Short mmCIF file of C-alpha atoms in Angstrom, two decimals:
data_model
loop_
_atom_site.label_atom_id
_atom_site.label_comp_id
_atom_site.label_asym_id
_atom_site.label_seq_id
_atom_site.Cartn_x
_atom_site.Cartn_y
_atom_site.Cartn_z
CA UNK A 205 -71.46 5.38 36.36
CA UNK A 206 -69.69 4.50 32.92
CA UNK A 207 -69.30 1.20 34.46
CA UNK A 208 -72.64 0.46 35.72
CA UNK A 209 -74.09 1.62 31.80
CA UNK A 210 -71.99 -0.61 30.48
CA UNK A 211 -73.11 -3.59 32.42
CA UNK A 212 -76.45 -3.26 31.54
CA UNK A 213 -75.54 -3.65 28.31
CA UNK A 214 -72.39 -6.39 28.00
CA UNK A 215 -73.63 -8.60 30.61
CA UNK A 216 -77.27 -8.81 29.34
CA UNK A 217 -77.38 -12.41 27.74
CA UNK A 218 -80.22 -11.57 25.17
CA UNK A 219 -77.63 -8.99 23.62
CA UNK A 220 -73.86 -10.93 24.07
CA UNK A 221 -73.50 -14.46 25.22
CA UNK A 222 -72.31 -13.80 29.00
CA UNK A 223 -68.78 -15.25 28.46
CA UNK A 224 -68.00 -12.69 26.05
CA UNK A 225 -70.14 -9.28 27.52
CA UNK A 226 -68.47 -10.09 30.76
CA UNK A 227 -64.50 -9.99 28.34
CA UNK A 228 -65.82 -6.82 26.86
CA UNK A 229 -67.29 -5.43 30.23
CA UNK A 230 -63.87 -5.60 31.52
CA UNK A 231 -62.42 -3.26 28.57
CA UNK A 232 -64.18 -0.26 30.27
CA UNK A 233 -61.61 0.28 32.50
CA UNK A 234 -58.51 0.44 30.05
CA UNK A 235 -60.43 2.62 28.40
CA UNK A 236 -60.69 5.11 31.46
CA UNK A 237 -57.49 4.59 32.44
CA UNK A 238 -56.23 6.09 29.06
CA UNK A 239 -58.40 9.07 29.16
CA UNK A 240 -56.87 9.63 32.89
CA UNK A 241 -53.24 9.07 31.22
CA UNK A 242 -53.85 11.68 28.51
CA UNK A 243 -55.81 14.35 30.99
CA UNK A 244 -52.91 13.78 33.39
CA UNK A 245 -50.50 15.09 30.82
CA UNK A 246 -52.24 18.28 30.32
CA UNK A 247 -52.25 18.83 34.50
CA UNK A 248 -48.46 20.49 35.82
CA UNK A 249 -46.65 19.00 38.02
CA UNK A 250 -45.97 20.61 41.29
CA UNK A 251 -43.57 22.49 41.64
CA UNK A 252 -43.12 22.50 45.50
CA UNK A 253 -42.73 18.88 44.95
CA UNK A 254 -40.42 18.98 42.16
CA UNK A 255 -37.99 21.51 44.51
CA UNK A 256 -37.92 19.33 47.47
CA UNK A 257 -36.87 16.05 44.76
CA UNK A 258 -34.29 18.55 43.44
CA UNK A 259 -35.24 18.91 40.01
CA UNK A 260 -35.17 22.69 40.29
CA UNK A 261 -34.91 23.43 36.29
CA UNK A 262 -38.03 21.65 36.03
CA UNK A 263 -39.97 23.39 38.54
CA UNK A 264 -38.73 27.28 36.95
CA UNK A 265 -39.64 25.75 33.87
CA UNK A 266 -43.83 24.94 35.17
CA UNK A 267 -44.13 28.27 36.91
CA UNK A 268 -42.89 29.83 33.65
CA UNK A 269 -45.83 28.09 31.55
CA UNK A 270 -48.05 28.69 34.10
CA UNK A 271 -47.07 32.81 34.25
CA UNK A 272 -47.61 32.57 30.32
CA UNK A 273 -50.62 31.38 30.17
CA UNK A 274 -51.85 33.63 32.76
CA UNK A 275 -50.39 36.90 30.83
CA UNK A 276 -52.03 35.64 27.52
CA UNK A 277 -55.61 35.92 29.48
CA UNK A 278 -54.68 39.54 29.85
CA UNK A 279 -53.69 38.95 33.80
CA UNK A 280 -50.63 40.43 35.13
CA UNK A 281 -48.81 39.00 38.06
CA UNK A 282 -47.55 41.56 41.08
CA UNK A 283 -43.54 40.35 41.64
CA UNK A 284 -42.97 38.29 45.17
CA UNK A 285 -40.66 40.57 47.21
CA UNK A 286 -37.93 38.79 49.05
CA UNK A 287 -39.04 38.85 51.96
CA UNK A 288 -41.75 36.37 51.12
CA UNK A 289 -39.46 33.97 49.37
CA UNK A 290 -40.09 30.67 51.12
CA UNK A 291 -36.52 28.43 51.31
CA UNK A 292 -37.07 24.55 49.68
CA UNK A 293 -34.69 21.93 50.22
CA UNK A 294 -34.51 18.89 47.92
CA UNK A 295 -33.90 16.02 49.35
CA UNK A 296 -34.21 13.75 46.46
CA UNK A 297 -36.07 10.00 46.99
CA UNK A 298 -37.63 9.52 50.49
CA UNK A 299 -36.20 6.25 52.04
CA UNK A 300 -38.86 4.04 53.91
CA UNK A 301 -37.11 4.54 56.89
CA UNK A 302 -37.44 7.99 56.68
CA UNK A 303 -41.39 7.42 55.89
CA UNK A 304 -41.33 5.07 59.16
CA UNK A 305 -39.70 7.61 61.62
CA UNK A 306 -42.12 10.86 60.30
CA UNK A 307 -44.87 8.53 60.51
CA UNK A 308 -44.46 6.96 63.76
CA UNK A 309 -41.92 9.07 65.82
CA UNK A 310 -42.88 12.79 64.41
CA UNK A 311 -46.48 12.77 64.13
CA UNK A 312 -47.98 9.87 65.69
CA UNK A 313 -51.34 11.60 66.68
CA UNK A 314 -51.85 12.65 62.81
CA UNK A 315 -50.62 8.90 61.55
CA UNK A 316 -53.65 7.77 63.74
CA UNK A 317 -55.79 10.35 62.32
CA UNK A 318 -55.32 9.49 58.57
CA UNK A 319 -55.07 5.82 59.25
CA UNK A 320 -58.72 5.57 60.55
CA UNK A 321 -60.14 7.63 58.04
CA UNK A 322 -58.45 5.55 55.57
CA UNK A 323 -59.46 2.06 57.01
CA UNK A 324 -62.97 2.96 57.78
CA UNK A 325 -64.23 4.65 54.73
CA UNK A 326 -62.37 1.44 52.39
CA UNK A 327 -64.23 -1.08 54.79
CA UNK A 328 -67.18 0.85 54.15
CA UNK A 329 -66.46 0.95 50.48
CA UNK A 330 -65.03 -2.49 50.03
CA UNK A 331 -67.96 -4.32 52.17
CA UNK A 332 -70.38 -3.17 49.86
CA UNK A 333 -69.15 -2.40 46.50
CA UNK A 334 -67.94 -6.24 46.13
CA UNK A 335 -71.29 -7.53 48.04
CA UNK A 336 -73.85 -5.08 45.81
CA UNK A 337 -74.61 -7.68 42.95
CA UNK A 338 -74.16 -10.76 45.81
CA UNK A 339 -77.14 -8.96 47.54
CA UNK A 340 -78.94 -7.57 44.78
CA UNK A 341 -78.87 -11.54 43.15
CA UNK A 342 -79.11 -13.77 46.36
CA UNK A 343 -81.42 -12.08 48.76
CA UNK A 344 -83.46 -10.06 46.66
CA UNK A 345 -83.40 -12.08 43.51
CA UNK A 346 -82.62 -9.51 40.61
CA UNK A 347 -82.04 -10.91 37.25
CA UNK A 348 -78.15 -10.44 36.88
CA UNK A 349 -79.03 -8.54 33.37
CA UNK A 350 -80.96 -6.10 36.05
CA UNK A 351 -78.51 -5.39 38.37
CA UNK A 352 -77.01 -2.55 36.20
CA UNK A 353 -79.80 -0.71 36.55
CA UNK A 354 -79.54 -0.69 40.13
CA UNK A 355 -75.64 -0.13 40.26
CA UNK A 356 -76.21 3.48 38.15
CA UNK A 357 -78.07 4.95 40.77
CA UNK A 358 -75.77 4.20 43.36
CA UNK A 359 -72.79 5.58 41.23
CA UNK A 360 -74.77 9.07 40.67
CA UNK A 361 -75.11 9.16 44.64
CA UNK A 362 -70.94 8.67 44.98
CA UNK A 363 -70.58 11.21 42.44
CA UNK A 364 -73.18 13.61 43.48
CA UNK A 365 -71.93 13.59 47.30
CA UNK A 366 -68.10 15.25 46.86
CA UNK A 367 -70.02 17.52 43.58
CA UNK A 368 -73.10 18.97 46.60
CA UNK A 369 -71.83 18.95 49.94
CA UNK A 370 -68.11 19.37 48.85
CA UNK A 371 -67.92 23.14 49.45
CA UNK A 372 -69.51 22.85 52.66
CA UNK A 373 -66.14 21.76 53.86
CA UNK A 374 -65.05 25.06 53.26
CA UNK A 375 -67.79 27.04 54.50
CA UNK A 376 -69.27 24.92 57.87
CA UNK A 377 -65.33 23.68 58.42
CA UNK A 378 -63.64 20.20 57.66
CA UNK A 379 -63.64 19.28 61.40
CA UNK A 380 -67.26 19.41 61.39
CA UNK A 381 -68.34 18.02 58.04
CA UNK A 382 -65.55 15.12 58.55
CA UNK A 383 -67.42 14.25 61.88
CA UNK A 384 -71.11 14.81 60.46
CA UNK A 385 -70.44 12.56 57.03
CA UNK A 386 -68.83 9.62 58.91
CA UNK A 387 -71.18 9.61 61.83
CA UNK A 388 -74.39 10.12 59.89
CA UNK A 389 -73.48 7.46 56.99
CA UNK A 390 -72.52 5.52 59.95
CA UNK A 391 -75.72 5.57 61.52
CA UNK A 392 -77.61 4.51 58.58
CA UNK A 393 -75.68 1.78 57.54
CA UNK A 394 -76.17 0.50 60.92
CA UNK A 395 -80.54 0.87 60.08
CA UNK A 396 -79.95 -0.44 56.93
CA UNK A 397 -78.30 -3.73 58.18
CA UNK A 398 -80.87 -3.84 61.48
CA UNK A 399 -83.67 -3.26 58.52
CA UNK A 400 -81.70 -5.39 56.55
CA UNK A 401 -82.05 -8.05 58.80
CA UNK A 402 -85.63 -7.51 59.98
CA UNK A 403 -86.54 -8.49 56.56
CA UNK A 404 -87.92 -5.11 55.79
CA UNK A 405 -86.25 -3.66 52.83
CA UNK A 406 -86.55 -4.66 49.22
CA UNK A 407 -84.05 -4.20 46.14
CA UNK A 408 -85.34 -1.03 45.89
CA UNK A 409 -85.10 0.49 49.37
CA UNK A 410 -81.99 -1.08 49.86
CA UNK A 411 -80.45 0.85 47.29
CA UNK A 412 -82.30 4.24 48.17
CA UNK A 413 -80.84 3.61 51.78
CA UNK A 414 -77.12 2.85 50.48
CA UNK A 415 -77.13 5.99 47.92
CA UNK A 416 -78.04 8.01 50.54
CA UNK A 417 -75.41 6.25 52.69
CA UNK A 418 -72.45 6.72 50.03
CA UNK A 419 -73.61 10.27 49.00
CA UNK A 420 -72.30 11.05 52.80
CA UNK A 421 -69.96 8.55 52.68
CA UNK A 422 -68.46 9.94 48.95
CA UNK A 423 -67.93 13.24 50.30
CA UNK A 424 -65.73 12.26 53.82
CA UNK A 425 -63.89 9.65 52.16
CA UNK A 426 -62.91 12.70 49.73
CA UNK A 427 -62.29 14.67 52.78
CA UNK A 428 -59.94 11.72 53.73
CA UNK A 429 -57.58 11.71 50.88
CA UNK A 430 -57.53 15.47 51.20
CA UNK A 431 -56.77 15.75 54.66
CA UNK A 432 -54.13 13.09 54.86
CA UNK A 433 -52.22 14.84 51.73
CA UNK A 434 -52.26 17.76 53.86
CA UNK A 435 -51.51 17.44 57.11
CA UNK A 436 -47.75 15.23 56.43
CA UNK A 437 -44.82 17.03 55.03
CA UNK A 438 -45.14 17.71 51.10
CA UNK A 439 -41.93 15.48 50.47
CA UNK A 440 -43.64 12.54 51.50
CA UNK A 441 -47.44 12.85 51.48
CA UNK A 442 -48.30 10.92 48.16
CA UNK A 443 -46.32 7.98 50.64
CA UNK A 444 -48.35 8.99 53.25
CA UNK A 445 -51.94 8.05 51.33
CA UNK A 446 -51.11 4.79 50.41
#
C-alpha cells in the first residue's frame, strides 16, 4: 500500500522528472525495512528456539522479562509442576545434511505438502505482481503516472484478506480454509485469464477480478508460511520456509 502511494506520486512526470521519482521511489523500501529492524528489536526471541541452539542463559533470561512484564499488569503466573516440564535438547547449528535427511527421508509426505503451497501461491504472486503495470500499460493503455492508482487497491485487497478471513482458520479449520482459498482464487484466475482473453475486461474489472483473487489468495498464502513453520521440527523450521 505504502508502495503503491508512493508511486503515484514519484513516478508522476508533471511532479519529478521520471529518472529521478523512479531513484526516490526506490527509497521506500529502506525505509520499511528500518521500521521492521527497529519493531523486530522490541519482539523476544523464542525461547524454544534459543534451548534447542543451546543458548540456555538467554532463553531464562526472555521468559524472565516476559514474567515481569506480565506481574507489572497485575497478572500472576500459577508455577509449572514437574511433571509438565517438557525436556529440550540443543543441538546447536543445523547442518544441511541434516535439513536434507528430515526433509526427504523423515517427512516426505509433509515436504510435499509445504513445497506446493509454497510454489503455487509465489507463481501466483510472482506472475502477476511483476506483470500488473505490463498489463495495466500495454493492453489496457493506462498512463504510467495512473497505474498507482490502480496498484493501491489491489494492495488493500492483500492486506484485507489475512486481516477478514484470517480467524476463520481457526474457527471453520485450516484444512478447509487452505482448500477453499486456493481452489476458489484458483478458479477465478482461471475466468479472469478466459475473460482476459475474450477481450471482455477493462483496467477496471481486471483489477476488481484480481483483488478479489489475492484477497483469497493473501489469506492461504498466509496459511502457507504458517503451516510449513509448524508442521517440521522447531530446530529447523525457519530452514524449512525458505
Amino acid at each position: 500500500m505504502i508502495g503503491s502511494v508512493g508511486s503515484i506520486f514519484f513516478l508522476n512526470p508533471h511532479l519529478l522528472p521520471v529518472a529521478l521519482g523512479w531513484r526516490l521511489a526506490f527509497f521506500i523500501g529502506p525505509v520499511i525495512g528500518l521500521v521492521m529492524i527497529y519493531l523486530r528489536r522490541q519482539v523476544p526471541e523464542s525461547p524454544r528456539w534459543l534451548l534447542t541452539h543451546g543458548r540456555g542463559a538467554e532463553a531464562e533470561r526472555t521468559v524472565d522479562e516476559i514474567e515481569a512484564r506480565v506481574r507489572r499488569q497485575g497478572l500472576e503466573l500459577a508455577p509449572v509442576p514437574d511433571s509438565r516440564a517438557i525436556e529440550v535438547t540443543g543441538q546447536g547449528m543445523v547442518s544441511y545434511p541434516q535439513i536434507a535427511r528430515t526433509l526427504l527421508r523423515d517427512y516426505p509426505s509433509r515436504s510435499f505438502l509445504a513445497f506446493s503451497m509454497m510454489v503455487t501461491q509465489s507463481f501466483l504472486y510472482n506472475a502477476i505482481f511483476f506483470s500488473y503495470a505490463l498489463v495495466l500499460a500495454h493492453f489496457y493503455h493506462v498512463a504510467l503516472d495512473q497505474i498507482g492508482f490502480f496498484f493501491f487497491p489491489f494492495a488493500v485487497g492483500n492486506l484485507a484478506g489475512p486481516l477478514l478471513i484470517g480467524r476463520l482458520f481457526d474457527t471453520i479449520g485450516r484444512r478447509k480454509m487452505i482448500m477453499f482459498t486456493y481452489c476458489v482464487s484458483a478458479i477465478l484466475l482461471a475466468i479472469s485469464g478466459a475473460l482476459f482473453d475474450a477481450g471482455a475486461l477493462t483496467a477496471t474489472t481486471q483489477t476488481i477480478f484480481w483483488c478479489v483473487i489475492f484477497f483469497l489468495a493473501s489469506a492461504g498464502a498466509s496459511s502457507a508460511y504458517l503451516t510449513v513453520s509448524e508442521i517440521f521440527p522447531l530446530e529447523l523450521r525457519a530452514q524449512a520456509i525458505s
